[in-house]
Short mmCIF file of the C-alpha atoms (twelve columns), coordinates in Angstrom:
data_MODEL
# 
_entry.id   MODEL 
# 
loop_
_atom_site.group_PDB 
_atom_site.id 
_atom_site.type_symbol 
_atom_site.label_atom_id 
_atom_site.label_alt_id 
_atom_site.label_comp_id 
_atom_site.label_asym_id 
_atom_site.label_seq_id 
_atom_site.Cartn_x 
_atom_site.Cartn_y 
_atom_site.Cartn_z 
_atom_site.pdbx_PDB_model_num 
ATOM 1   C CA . UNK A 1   -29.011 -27.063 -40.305 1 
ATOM 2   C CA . UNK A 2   -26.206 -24.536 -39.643 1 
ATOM 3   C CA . UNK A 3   -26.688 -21.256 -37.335 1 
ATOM 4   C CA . UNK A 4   -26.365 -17.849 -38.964 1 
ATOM 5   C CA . UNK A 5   -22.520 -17.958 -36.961 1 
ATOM 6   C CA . UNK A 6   -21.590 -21.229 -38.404 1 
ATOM 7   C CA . UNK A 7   -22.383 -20.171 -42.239 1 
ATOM 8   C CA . UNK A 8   -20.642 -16.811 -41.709 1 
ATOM 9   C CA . UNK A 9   -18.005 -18.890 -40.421 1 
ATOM 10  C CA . UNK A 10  -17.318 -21.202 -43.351 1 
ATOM 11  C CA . UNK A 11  -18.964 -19.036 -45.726 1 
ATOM 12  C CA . UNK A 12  -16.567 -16.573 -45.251 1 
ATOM 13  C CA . UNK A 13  -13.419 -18.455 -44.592 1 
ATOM 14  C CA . UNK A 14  -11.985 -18.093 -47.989 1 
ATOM 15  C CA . UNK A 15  -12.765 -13.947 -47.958 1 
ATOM 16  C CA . UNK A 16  -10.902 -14.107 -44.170 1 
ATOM 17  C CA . UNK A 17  -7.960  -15.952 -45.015 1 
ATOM 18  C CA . UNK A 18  -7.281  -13.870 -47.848 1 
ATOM 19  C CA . UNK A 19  -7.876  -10.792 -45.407 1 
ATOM 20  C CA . UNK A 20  -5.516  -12.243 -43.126 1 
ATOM 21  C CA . UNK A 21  -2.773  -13.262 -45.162 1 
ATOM 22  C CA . UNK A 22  -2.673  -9.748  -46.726 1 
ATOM 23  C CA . UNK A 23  -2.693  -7.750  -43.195 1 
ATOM 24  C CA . UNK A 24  1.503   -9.033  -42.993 1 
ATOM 25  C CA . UNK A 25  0.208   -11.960 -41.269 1 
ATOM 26  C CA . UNK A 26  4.346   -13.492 -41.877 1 
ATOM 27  C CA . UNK A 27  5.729   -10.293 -41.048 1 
ATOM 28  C CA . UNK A 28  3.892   -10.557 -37.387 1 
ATOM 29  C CA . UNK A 29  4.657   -13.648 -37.171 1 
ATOM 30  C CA . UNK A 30  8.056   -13.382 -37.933 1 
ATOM 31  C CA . UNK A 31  8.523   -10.193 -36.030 1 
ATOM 32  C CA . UNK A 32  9.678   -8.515  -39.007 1 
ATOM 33  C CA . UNK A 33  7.189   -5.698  -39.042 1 
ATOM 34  C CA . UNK A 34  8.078   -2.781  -39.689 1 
ATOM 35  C CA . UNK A 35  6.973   0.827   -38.518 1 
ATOM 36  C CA . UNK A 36  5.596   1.885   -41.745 1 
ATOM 37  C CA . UNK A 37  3.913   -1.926  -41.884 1 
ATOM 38  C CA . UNK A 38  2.343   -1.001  -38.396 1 
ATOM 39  C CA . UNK A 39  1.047   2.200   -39.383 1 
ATOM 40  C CA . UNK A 40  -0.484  1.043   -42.169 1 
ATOM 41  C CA . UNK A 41  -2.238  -1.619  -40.202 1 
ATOM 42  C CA . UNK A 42  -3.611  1.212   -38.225 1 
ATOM 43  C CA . UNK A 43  -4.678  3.181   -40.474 1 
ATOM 44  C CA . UNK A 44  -6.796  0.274   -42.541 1 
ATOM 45  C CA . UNK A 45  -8.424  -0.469  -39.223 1 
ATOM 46  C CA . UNK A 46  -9.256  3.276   -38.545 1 
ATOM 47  C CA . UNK A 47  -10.653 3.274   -41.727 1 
ATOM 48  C CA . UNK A 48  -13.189 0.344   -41.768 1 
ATOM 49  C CA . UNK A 49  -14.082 1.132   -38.212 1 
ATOM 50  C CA . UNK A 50  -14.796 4.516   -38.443 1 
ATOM 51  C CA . UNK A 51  -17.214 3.837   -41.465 1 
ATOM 52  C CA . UNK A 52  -18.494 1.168   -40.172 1 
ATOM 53  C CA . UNK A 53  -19.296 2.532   -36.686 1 
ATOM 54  C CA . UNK A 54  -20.498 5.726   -38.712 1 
ATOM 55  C CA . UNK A 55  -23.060 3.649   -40.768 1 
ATOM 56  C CA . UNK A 56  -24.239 1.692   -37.398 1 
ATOM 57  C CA . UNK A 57  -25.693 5.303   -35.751 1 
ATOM 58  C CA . UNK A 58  -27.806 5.898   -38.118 1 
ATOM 59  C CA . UNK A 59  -30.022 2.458   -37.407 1 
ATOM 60  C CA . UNK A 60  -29.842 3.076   -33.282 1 
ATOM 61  C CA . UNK A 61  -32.998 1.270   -32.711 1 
ATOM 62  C CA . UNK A 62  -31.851 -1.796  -34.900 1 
ATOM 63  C CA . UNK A 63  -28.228 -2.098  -33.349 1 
ATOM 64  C CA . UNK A 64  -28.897 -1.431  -29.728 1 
ATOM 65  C CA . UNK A 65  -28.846 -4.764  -28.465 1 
ATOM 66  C CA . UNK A 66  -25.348 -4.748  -29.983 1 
ATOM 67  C CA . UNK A 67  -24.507 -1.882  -27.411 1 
ATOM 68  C CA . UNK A 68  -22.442 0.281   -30.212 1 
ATOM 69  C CA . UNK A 69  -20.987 2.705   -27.901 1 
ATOM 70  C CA . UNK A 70  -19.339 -0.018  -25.805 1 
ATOM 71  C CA . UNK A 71  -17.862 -1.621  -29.201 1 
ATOM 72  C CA . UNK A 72  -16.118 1.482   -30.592 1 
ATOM 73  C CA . UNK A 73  -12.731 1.257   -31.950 1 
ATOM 74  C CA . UNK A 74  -12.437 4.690   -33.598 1 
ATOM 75  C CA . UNK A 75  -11.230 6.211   -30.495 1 
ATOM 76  C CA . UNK A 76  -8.616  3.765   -29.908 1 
ATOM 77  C CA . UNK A 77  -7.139  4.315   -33.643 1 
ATOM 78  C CA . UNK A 78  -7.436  7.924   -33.839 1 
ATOM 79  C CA . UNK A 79  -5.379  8.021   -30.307 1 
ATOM 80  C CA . UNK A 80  -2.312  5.343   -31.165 1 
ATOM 81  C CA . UNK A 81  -1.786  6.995   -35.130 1 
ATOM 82  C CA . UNK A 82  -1.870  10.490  -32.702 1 
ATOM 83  C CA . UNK A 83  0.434   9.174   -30.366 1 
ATOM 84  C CA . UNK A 84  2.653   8.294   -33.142 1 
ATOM 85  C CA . UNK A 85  2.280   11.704  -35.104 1 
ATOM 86  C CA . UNK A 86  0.774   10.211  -37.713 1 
ATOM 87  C CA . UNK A 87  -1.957  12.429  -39.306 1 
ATOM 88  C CA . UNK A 88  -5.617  11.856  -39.246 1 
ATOM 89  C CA . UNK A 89  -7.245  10.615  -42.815 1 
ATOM 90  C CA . UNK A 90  -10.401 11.929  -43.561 1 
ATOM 91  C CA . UNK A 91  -13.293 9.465   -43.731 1 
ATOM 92  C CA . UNK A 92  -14.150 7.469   -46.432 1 
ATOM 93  C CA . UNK A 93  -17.940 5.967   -46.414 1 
ATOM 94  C CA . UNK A 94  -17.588 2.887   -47.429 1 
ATOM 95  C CA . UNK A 95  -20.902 1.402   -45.967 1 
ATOM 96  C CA . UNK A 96  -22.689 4.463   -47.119 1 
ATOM 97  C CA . UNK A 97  -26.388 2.692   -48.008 1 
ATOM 98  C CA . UNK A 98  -25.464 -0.618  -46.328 1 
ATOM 99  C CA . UNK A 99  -28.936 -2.051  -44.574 1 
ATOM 100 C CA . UNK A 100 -28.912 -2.537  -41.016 1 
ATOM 101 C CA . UNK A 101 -29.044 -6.168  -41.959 1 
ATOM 102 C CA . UNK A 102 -26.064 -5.752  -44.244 1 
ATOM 103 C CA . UNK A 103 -24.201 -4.082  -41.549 1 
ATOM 104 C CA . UNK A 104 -24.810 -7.051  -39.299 1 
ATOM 105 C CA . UNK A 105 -22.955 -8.839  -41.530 1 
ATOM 106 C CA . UNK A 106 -19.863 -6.020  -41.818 1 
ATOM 107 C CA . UNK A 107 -19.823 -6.173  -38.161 1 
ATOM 108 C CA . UNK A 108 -19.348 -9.803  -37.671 1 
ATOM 109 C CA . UNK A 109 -16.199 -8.710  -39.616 1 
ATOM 110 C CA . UNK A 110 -15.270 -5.791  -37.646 1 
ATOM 111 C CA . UNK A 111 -15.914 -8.041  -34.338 1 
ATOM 112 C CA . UNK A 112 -13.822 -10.734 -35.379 1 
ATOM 113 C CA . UNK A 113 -10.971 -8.623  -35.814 1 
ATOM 114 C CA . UNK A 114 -11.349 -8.509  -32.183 1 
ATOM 115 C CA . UNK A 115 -10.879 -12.203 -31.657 1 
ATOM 116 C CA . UNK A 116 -8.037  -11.684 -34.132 1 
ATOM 117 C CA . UNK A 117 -6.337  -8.490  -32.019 1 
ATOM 118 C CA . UNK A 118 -5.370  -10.423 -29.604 1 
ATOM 119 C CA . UNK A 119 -3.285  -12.841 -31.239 1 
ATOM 120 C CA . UNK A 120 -1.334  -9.814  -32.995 1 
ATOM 121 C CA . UNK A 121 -0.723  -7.936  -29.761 1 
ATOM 122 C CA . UNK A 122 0.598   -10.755 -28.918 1 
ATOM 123 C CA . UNK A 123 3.317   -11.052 -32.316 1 
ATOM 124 C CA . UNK A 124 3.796   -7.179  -31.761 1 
ATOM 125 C CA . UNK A 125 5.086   -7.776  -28.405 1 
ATOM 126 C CA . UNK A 126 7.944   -10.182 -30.071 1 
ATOM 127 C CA . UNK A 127 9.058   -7.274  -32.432 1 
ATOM 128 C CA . UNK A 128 11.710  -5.303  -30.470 1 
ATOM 129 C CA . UNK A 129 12.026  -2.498  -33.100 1 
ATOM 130 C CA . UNK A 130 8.096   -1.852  -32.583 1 
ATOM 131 C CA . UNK A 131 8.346   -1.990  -28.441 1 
ATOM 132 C CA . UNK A 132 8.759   2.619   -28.574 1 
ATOM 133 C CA . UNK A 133 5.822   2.471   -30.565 1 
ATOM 134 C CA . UNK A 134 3.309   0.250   -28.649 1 
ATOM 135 C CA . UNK A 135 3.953   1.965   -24.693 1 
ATOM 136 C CA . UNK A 136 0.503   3.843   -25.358 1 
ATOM 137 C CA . UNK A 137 -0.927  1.670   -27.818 1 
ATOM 138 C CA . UNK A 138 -4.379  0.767   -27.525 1 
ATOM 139 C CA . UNK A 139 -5.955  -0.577  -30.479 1 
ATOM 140 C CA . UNK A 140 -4.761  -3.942  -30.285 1 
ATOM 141 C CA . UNK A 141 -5.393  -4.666  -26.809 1 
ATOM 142 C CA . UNK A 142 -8.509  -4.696  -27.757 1 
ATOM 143 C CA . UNK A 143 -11.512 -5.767  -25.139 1 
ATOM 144 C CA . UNK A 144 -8.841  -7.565  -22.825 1 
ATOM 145 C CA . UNK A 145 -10.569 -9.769  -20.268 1 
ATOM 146 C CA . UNK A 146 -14.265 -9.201  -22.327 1 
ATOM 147 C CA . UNK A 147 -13.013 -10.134 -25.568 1 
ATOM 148 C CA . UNK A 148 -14.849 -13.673 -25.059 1 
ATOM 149 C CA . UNK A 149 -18.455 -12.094 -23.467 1 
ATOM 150 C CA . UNK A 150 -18.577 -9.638  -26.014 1 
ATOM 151 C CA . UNK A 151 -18.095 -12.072 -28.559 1 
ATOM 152 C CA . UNK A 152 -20.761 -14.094 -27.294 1 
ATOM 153 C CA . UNK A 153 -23.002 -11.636 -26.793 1 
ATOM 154 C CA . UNK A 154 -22.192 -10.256 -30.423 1 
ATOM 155 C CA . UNK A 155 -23.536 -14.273 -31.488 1 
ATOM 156 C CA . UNK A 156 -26.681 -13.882 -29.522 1 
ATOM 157 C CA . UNK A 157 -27.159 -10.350 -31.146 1 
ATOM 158 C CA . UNK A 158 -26.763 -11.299 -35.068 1 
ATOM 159 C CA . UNK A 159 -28.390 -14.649 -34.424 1 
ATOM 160 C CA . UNK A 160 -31.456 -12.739 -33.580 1 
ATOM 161 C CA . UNK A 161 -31.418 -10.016 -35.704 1 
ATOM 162 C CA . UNK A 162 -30.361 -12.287 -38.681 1 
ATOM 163 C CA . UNK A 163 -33.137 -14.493 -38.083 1 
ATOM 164 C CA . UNK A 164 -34.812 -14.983 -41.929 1 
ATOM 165 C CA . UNK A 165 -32.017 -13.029 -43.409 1 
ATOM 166 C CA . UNK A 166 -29.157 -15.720 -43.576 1 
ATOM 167 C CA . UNK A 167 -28.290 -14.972 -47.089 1 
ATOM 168 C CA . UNK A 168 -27.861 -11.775 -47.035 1 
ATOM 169 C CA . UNK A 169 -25.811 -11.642 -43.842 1 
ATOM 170 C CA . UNK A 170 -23.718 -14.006 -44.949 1 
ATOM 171 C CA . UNK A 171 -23.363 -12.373 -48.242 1 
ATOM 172 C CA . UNK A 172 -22.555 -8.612  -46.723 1 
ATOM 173 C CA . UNK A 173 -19.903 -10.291 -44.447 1 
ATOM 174 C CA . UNK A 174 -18.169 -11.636 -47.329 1 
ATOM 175 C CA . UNK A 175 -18.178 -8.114  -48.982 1 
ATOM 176 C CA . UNK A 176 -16.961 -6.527  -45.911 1 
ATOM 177 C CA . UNK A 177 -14.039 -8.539  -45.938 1 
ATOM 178 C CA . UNK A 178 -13.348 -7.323  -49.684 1 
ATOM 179 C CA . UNK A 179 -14.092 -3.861  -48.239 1 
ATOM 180 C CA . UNK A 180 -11.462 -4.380  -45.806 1 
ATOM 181 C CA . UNK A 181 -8.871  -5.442  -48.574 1 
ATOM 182 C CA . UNK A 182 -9.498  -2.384  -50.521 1 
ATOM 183 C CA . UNK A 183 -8.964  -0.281  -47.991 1 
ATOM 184 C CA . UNK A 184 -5.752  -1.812  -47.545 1 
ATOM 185 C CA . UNK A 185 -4.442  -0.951  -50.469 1 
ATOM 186 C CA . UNK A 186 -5.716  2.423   -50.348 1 
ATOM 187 C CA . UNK A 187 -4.218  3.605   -47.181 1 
ATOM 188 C CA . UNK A 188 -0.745  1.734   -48.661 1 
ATOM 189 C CA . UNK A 189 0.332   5.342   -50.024 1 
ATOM 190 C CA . UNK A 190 -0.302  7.255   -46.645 1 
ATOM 191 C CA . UNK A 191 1.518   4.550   -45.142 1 
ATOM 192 C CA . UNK A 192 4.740   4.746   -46.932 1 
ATOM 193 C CA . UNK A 193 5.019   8.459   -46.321 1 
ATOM 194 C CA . UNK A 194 5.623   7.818   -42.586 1 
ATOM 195 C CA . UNK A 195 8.501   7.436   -41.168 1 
ATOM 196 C CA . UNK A 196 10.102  7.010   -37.657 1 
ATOM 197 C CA . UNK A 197 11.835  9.728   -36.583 1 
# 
């Protein structure tokens, strides 16, 4: 029988791939990503973080095992689209009515992206045209050395609060990553208005 992080794992897979492979997954790789590209990278992130981060106070008995204020991205976002004169989008709720237990399952998403961070700070590094952009940044450095503890403490975390609710974990992961993919095509106009100056 699978654990609660194994099914979100290959339940999911198809959802993530398709995340991934829209986020300019060849661009990074090829170190062809542009400034607007970046931006609009940041500014999908800031908005699935924010709302989901948002959505997450209001159950603070529920998530504090999860230590939420440890976990926040928001103020990494909102300071590298800052540094970079980009202005601030207002928020959009997109987990507005999401159970805690449905929000477990959004931030197995937003936790992963984590894991994920770290291999794109790692493709923005090969990009010279980004290298003025990234002296400040933050967002993608992520947790740095507690990436992996956090992680694994995140897996103890949803495997006990998800304990009876596989399904509908599993299933609110899977629209979290669809959240995600709206978003990115929402924040695609704001993107295209910046421009390096």
């Amino acid at each position: 029988m699978k654990t609660l992080l194994e099914r979100l794992r290959d339940e999911t897979r198809l959802q993530h791939e398709q995340t991934e492979q829209l986020l300019y997954t060849s661009e990074l790789r090829g170190g062809t990503l542009s400034a607007e590209q970046y931006v609009h990278l940041l500014l999908t992130h800031l908005a699935f973080h924010q709302a989901l981060e948002g959505a997450i106070s209001e159950y603070p008995d529920f998530f504090e095992p999860y230590e939420p204020q440890k976990r926040r991205k928001t103020p990494w976002l909102l300071a590298d689209l800052t540094t970079l004169g980009v202005p601030l989008p207002t928020t959009t709720p997109v987990f507005a009515g999401w159970s805690p237990e449905d929000l477990l399952g959004a931030a197995y998403v937003g936790e992963g992206s984590m894991l994920g961070g770290k291999t794109v700070w790692h493709y923005l590094q090969q990009n010279p045209a980004l290298q003025p952009l990234l002296v400040q940044a933050r967002f993608y450095r992520g947790y740095g050395a507690e990436t992996g503890p956090n992680w694994r403490a995140f897996g103890q975390f949803a495997m006990e609060r998800g304990a009876g609710l596989e399904d509908r974990v599993v299933a609110a992961a899977g629209r979290a990553f669809t959240t995600y993919q709206q978003l990115f095509r929402q924040r695609q106009p704001e993107a295209n208005r910046y421009a390096l100056s």
